Amino acid sequence: MGDRGSAGERGAHGGDGGGAALIDAALGFVFPAALRAAALARVADHLADGPRAPAELAAATDTDPAALTRVLRLLATRGLFGEDEQGRFRLEAAGQALRSDVPGSVRDGVLMITDRTFWLPAGRMDHCLSTGGSVFEEIFTRPFFDHFAQDAKTAAVFHDGMAAMSGVENGPIAGSYDFPKTGTVVDVGGGQGGFLAAILRAGPGLSGVLYDRAHVVAGHRLADDAALAGRWSTAEGDFFTDVPKGDVVVLKRILHDWQDEQCVRLLRACRRALAPGGRILVVDAVIAPDNRPHQAKDLDLLMMASLVGRERTHEDFRAVLAEAGLRLTRVVPTPTVLSIVEAQAVDDA
């Protein structure tokens, strides 16, 4: 493809305006492709005990030595792996979370984000610009969540990936909000229960209900924590029509999946479930009204391409909550990319 080195050098000195930088940006998709390949091959797991030569590492991962070297060479430019003078590759500190056997592993999250259910629609974003809607159904013949309901393997990738992403953020988010000392927390669309578990660990006087579709709840992990015994239950159903009763109703990474009209239906169901004086906590990314980089803006385009929802601004949340008979009371920042949008029923204001 020509001399990229000289193009980059010209761009660094301003000789061709921003052309070289734009070419580098256009090539940016190659990095997540390489990251996915390494994650699938579990390369990080096989480097946990120290550096290995490409041939040895390839034998352990059932990959081609030359191809593996080329992939790791690129990933090394981002500090995930390193190469010594003998040509052996090592796992760097920045790549540790790619291992599957460490606390805070995001391997499953990487595999979810780079799965074809997000990757292919993202490559058709021009369709979204032309139509204003998702291209997912055109590619996969059915809407996003219907596709998962029919494809257990893909559904597992999604739910395991969400659990991995949530695993590193649940504790900090739960610790950012002053939950009541007692009462019931209902985690709506709570997946495998990681966030509910973090809330219950932080509030020993609380009980919780994990609420989701039957096939999702079946994979919950609440029973794995003996400290939570007797303080949780599960419930199955359609959150657009009915939600279990509670003092705090939590929606983490849920509203961004849906259009405003659907969010209003969901929020109204949550409002009906609230005990007097209760709160609804929407835990989502909040887009800042400026041009600073923020993961919310990347996630917003994934939502546009694969689902029907979007990330929202402070005012977007205020409007959709008001339509559901709720008042936005405050937005609580957290150490993660997500914020806690707190709301209460207008009748309780």
Coordinates of N, CA and C in Angstrom, one line a residue, residues 33-151:
A33 N -9.5 -5.6 15.1 CA -9.5 -6.9 14.4 C -8.3 -7.8 15.0
A34 N -7.2 -7.2 15.1 CA -6.0 -7.9 15.7 C -6.3 -8.3 17.1
L35 N -6.9 -7.3 17.9 CA -7.2 -7.6 19.3 C -8.1 -8.8 19.4
R36 N -9.1 -8.8 18.6 CA -10.1 -9.9 18.6 C -9.4 -11.2 18.3
A37 N -8.5 -11.2 17.3 CA -7.8 -12.5 16.9 C -7.0 -13.0 18.1
A38 N -6.3 -12.1 18.8 CA -5.5 -12.5 19.9 C -6.3 -13.0 21.1
A39 N -7.5 -12.3 21.3 CA -8.4 -12.8 22.3 C -9.0 -14.1 22.1
L40 N -9.4 -14.4 20.8 CA -9.9 -15.7 20.5 C -8.9 -16.8 20.7
A41 N -7.7 -16.5 20.3 CA -6.6 -17.5 20.5 C -6.1 -17.6 21.9
R42 N -6.6 -16.8 22.8 CA -6.1 -16.8 24.2 C -4.6 -16.6 24.3
V43 N -4.1 -15.8 23.5 CA -2.6 -15.5 23.6 C -2.2 -15.0 24.9
A44 N -2.9 -14.1 25.5 CA -2.6 -13.6 26.8 C -2.5 -14.7 27.9
D45 N -3.4 -15.6 27.9 CA -3.3 -16.7 28.8 C -2.0 -17.5 28.7
H46 N -1.6 -17.7 27.5 CA -0.4 -18.5 27.3 C 0.9 -17.7 27.5
L47 N 0.8 -16.4 27.8 CA 2.0 -15.7 28.1 C 2.0 -15.3 29.6
A48 N 1.1 -15.8 30.4 CA 1.0 -15.5 31.8 C 2.2 -15.8 32.6
D49 N 3.0 -16.9 32.1 CA 4.1 -17.3 32.9 C 5.4 -16.8 32.4
G50 N 5.4 -15.9 31.4 CA 6.6 -15.3 30.8 C 6.7 -15.4 29.3
P51 N 7.8 -14.8 28.8 CA 7.9 -14.6 27.3 C 8.0 -16.0 26.6
R52 N 7.6 -16.1 25.4 CA 7.7 -17.3 24.6 C 8.0 -16.9 23.2
A53 N 8.8 -17.8 22.5 CA 9.1 -17.6 21.1 C 7.9 -17.8 20.3
P54 N 7.8 -17.2 19.1 CA 6.6 -17.3 18.3 C 6.2 -18.7 17.9
A55 N 7.2 -19.6 17.6 CA 6.9 -20.9 17.3 C 6.2 -21.7 18.4
E56 N 6.8 -21.5 19.6 CA 6.3 -22.1 20.8 C 4.9 -21.6 21.1
L57 N 4.7 -20.3 21.0 CA 3.4 -19.7 21.3 C 2.4 -20.1 20.3
A58 N 2.8 -20.2 19.0 CA 1.8 -20.6 18.0 C 1.4 -22.1 18.2
A59 N 2.3 -22.9 18.6 CA 1.9 -24.3 18.9 C 0.9 -24.4 20.0
A60 N 1.1 -23.6 21.0 CA 0.2 -23.6 22.2 C -1.2 -23.0 21.9
T61 N -1.2 -22.1 20.9 CA -2.5 -21.5 20.6 C -3.1 -22.0 19.3
D62 N -2.4 -23.0 18.7 CA -2.9 -23.5 17.4 C -3.1 -22.5 16.3
T63 N -2.0 -21.6 16.2 CA -2.0 -20.6 15.2 C -0.8 -20.7 14.3
D64 N -0.7 -19.9 13.3 CA 0.4 -19.9 12.4 C 1.5 -19.0 12.9
P65 N 2.7 -19.4 13.1 CA 3.8 -18.6 13.7 C 4.0 -17.3 13.1
A66 N 4.1 -17.3 11.8 CA 4.3 -16.0 11.1 C 3.2 -15.0 11.2
A67 N 1.9 -15.5 11.1 CA 0.8 -14.7 11.2 C 0.6 -14.2 12.6
L68 N 0.9 -15.0 13.6 CA 0.8 -14.6 15.0 C 1.8 -13.5 15.3
T69 N 3.0 -13.7 14.8 CA 4.1 -12.6 15.0 C 3.6 -11.3 14.4
R70 N 2.9 -11.3 13.3 CA 2.5 -10.1 12.7 C 1.4 -9.4 13.5
V71 N 0.5 -10.2 14.0 CA -0.6 -9.7 14.8 C 0.0 -9.1 16.1
L72 N 0.9 -9.8 16.8 CA 1.4 -9.4 18.1 C 2.3 -8.1 17.8
R73 N 2.9 -8.1 16.7 CA 3.8 -6.9 16.4 C 2.9 -5.6 16.4
L74 N 1.7 -5.7 15.8 CA 0.8 -4.5 15.8 C 0.3 -4.2 17.2
L75 N -0.1 -5.3 18.0 CA -0.6 -5.1 19.3 C 0.5 -4.5 20.2
A76 N 1.7 -4.8 19.9 CA 2.8 -4.3 20.7 C 3.0 -2.8 20.6
T77 N 2.5 -2.3 19.5 CA 2.6 -0.8 19.3 C 1.6 -0.1 20.2
R78 N 0.7 -0.8 20.8 CA -0.3 -0.2 21.7 C 0.1 -0.6 23.2
G79 N 1.2 -1.2 23.4 CA 1.7 -1.6 24.7 C 1.0 -2.8 25.4
L80 N 0.3 -3.6 24.6 CA -0.3 -4.8 25.2 C 0.7 -5.9 25.3
F81 N 1.5 -6.0 24.3 CA 2.6 -7.1 24.3 C 3.9 -6.4 24.0
G82 N 5.0 -7.1 24.3 CA 6.3 -6.6 24.0 C 7.1 -7.7 23.3
E83 N 8.2 -7.3 22.7 CA 9.1 -8.2 22.0 C 10.5 -8.0 22.4
D84 N 11.2 -9.0 22.8 CA 12.6 -8.9 23.3 C 13.6 -9.1 22.1
E85 N 14.9 -9.0 22.4 CA 15.9 -9.1 21.4 C 16.0 -10.4 20.7
Q86 N 15.5 -11.4 21.4 CA 15.5 -12.8 20.9 C 14.2 -13.1 20.1
G87 N 13.3 -12.0 19.9 CA 12.1 -12.2 19.1 C 11.0 -12.9 19.9
R88 N 11.2 -13.1 21.2 CA 10.1 -13.7 22.1 C 9.1 -12.6 22.5
F89 N 7.9 -13.0 22.6 CA 6.8 -12.0 23.0 C 6.4 -12.2 24.4
R90 N 6.1 -11.1 25.1 CA 5.7 -11.1 26.5 C 4.4 -10.3 26.6
L91 N 3.7 -10.6 27.7 CA 2.5 -9.9 28.0 C 2.8 -8.7 28.9
E92 N 2.4 -7.5 28.5 CA 2.7 -6.3 29.3 C 1.6 -6.0 30.3
A93 N 1.8 -5.1 31.2 CA 0.8 -4.8 32.2 C -0.5 -4.4 31.6
A94 N -0.4 -3.6 30.5 CA -1.6 -3.1 29.8 C -2.5 -4.2 29.2
G95 N -1.9 -5.4 29.0 CA -2.6 -6.5 28.3 C -3.1 -7.5 29.3
Q96 N -2.8 -7.3 30.6 CA -3.2 -8.4 31.6 C -4.7 -8.6 31.6
A97 N -5.5 -7.6 31.4 CA -7.0 -7.8 31.4 C -7.5 -8.6 30.2
L98 N -6.6 -8.9 29.3 CA -7.0 -9.7 28.1 C -6.9 -11.2 28.5
R99 N -6.3 -11.5 29.7 CA -6.3 -12.9 30.2 C -7.7 -13.3 30.6
S100 N -8.1 -14.5 30.5 CA -9.4 -15.0 30.9 C -9.5 -15.4 32.4
D101 N -8.3 -15.5 33.0 CA -8.2 -16.1 34.3 C -7.8 -15.1 35.4
V102 N -8.1 -13.8 35.2 CA -7.7 -12.8 36.2 C -8.9 -12.0 36.6
P103 N -9.0 -11.5 37.8 CA -10.0 -10.6 38.2 C -10.0 -9.4 37.3
G104 N -11.2 -8.9 36.9 CA -11.2 -7.7 36.0 C -10.9 -8.1 34.6
S105 N -10.9 -9.3 34.2 CA -10.7 -9.7 32.8 C -11.8 -9.1 31.9
V106 N -11.4 -8.5 30.8 CA -12.4 -7.9 29.8 C -12.3 -8.7 28.5
R107 N -11.7 -9.9 28.5 CA -11.6 -10.7 27.3 C -13.0 -10.9 26.7
D108 N -14.0 -11.3 27.5 CA -15.3 -11.5 26.9 C -15.9 -10.2 26.4
G109 N -15.6 -9.1 27.1 CA -16.1 -7.8 26.6 C -15.5 -7.4 25.2
V110 N -14.2 -7.7 25.1 CA -13.6 -7.5 23.8 C -14.3 -8.3 22.7
L111 N -14.5 -9.6 23.0 CA -15.1 -10.5 22.0 C -16.6 -10.0 21.7
M112 N -17.3 -9.5 22.7 CA -18.6 -9.0 22.4 C -18.6 -7.8 21.5
I113 N -17.8 -6.8 21.8 CA -17.7 -5.5 21.1 C -17.3 -5.8 19.6
T114 N -16.4 -6.7 19.4 CA -15.9 -7.0 18.1 C -16.6 -8.2 17.4
D115 N -17.7 -8.6 18.0 CA -18.5 -9.7 17.4 C -19.2 -9.1 16.1
R116 N -19.5 -10.0 15.2 CA -20.1 -9.6 14.0 C -21.4 -8.9 14.2
T117 N -22.1 -9.1 15.3 CA -23.4 -8.4 15.5 C -23.2 -6.9 15.7
F118 N -22.0 -6.5 16.1 CA -21.6 -5.0 16.1 C -20.7 -4.6 14.9
W119 N -19.8 -5.5 14.6 CA -18.8 -5.2 13.6 C -19.5 -5.0 12.2
L120 N -20.3 -5.9 11.8 CA -20.9 -5.8 10.4 C -21.8 -4.6 10.3
P121 N -22.7 -4.3 11.2 CA -23.5 -3.1 11.1 C -22.7 -1.8 11.1
A122 N -21.6 -1.8 11.9 CA -20.8 -0.6 12.0 C -20.2 -0.3 10.6
G123 N -19.9 -1.4 9.9 CA -19.3 -1.2 8.5 C -20.3 -0.7 7.5
R124 N -21.6 -0.7 7.9 CA -22.7 -0.2 7.0 C -23.3 1.1 7.6
M125 N -22.5 1.9 8.2 CA -23.0 3.1 8.8 C -23.6 4.1 7.8
D126 N -23.1 4.0 6.6 CA -23.7 4.8 5.5 C -25.2 4.6 5.3
H127 N -25.6 3.3 5.6 CA -27.0 3.0 5.5 C -27.8 3.8 6.6
C128 N -27.2 3.9 7.8 CA -27.8 4.6 8.9 C -28.0 6.1 8.5
L129 N -27.0 6.6 7.9 CA -27.0 8.0 7.5 C -28.1 8.2 6.4
S130 N -28.3 7.3 5.6 CA -29.3 7.4 4.5 C -30.7 7.2 5.0
T131 N -30.9 6.3 6.0 CA -32.3 5.9 6.4 C -32.6 6.5 7.8
G132 N -31.6 6.8 8.6 CA -31.8 7.2 9.9 C -32.1 6.1 10.9
G133 N -32.0 4.9 10.4 CA -32.2 3.7 11.3 C -31.1 2.7 11.3
S134 N -31.3 1.6 12.1 CA -30.3 0.6 12.2 C -30.3 -0.3 10.9
V135 N -29.1 -0.9 10.6 CA -29.0 -1.8 9.5 C -29.0 -3.2 10.0
F136 N -29.1 -3.5 11.3 CA -29.0 -4.8 11.8 C -30.0 -5.8 11.2
E137 N -31.2 -5.4 11.1 CA -32.2 -6.4 10.6 C -32.0 -6.7 9.2
E138 N -31.5 -5.8 8.4 CA -31.2 -6.1 7.0 C -30.1 -7.2 6.9
I139 N -29.1 -7.1 7.8 CA -28.0 -8.1 7.8 C -28.4 -9.4 8.4
F140 N -29.1 -9.4 9.5 CA -29.3 -10.6 10.3 C -30.8 -11.1 10.2
T141 N -31.6 -10.4 9.5 CA -33.0 -10.8 9.2 C -34.0 -10.6 10.3
R142 N -33.5 -10.2 11.5 CA -34.5 -9.9 12.6 C -33.8 -8.9 13.5
P143 N -34.6 -8.2 14.4 CA -34.0 -7.2 15.3 C -33.0 -7.8 16.2
F144 N -32.2 -6.9 16.8 CA -31.1 -7.3 17.7 C -31.4 -8.3 18.7
F145 N -32.4 -8.0 19.6 CA -32.7 -8.9 20.7 C -33.4 -10.2 20.3
D146 N -34.2 -10.1 19.2 CA -34.9 -11.2 18.6 C -33.8 -12.2 18.1
H147 N -32.8 -11.6 17.5 CA -31.7 -12.5 16.9 C -31.0 -13.3 18.1
F148 N -30.8 -12.6 19.2 CA -30.2 -13.3 20.3 C -31.1 -14.4 20.9
A149 N -32.4 -14.1 20.9 CA -33.3 -15.1 21.4 C -33.4 -16.4 20.6
Q150 N -33.0 -16.3 19.3 CA -33.0 -17.4 18.4 C -31.6 -18.0 18.2
D151 N -30.6 -17.4 18.8 CA -29.2 -17.8 18.6 C -28.5 -17.9 19.9

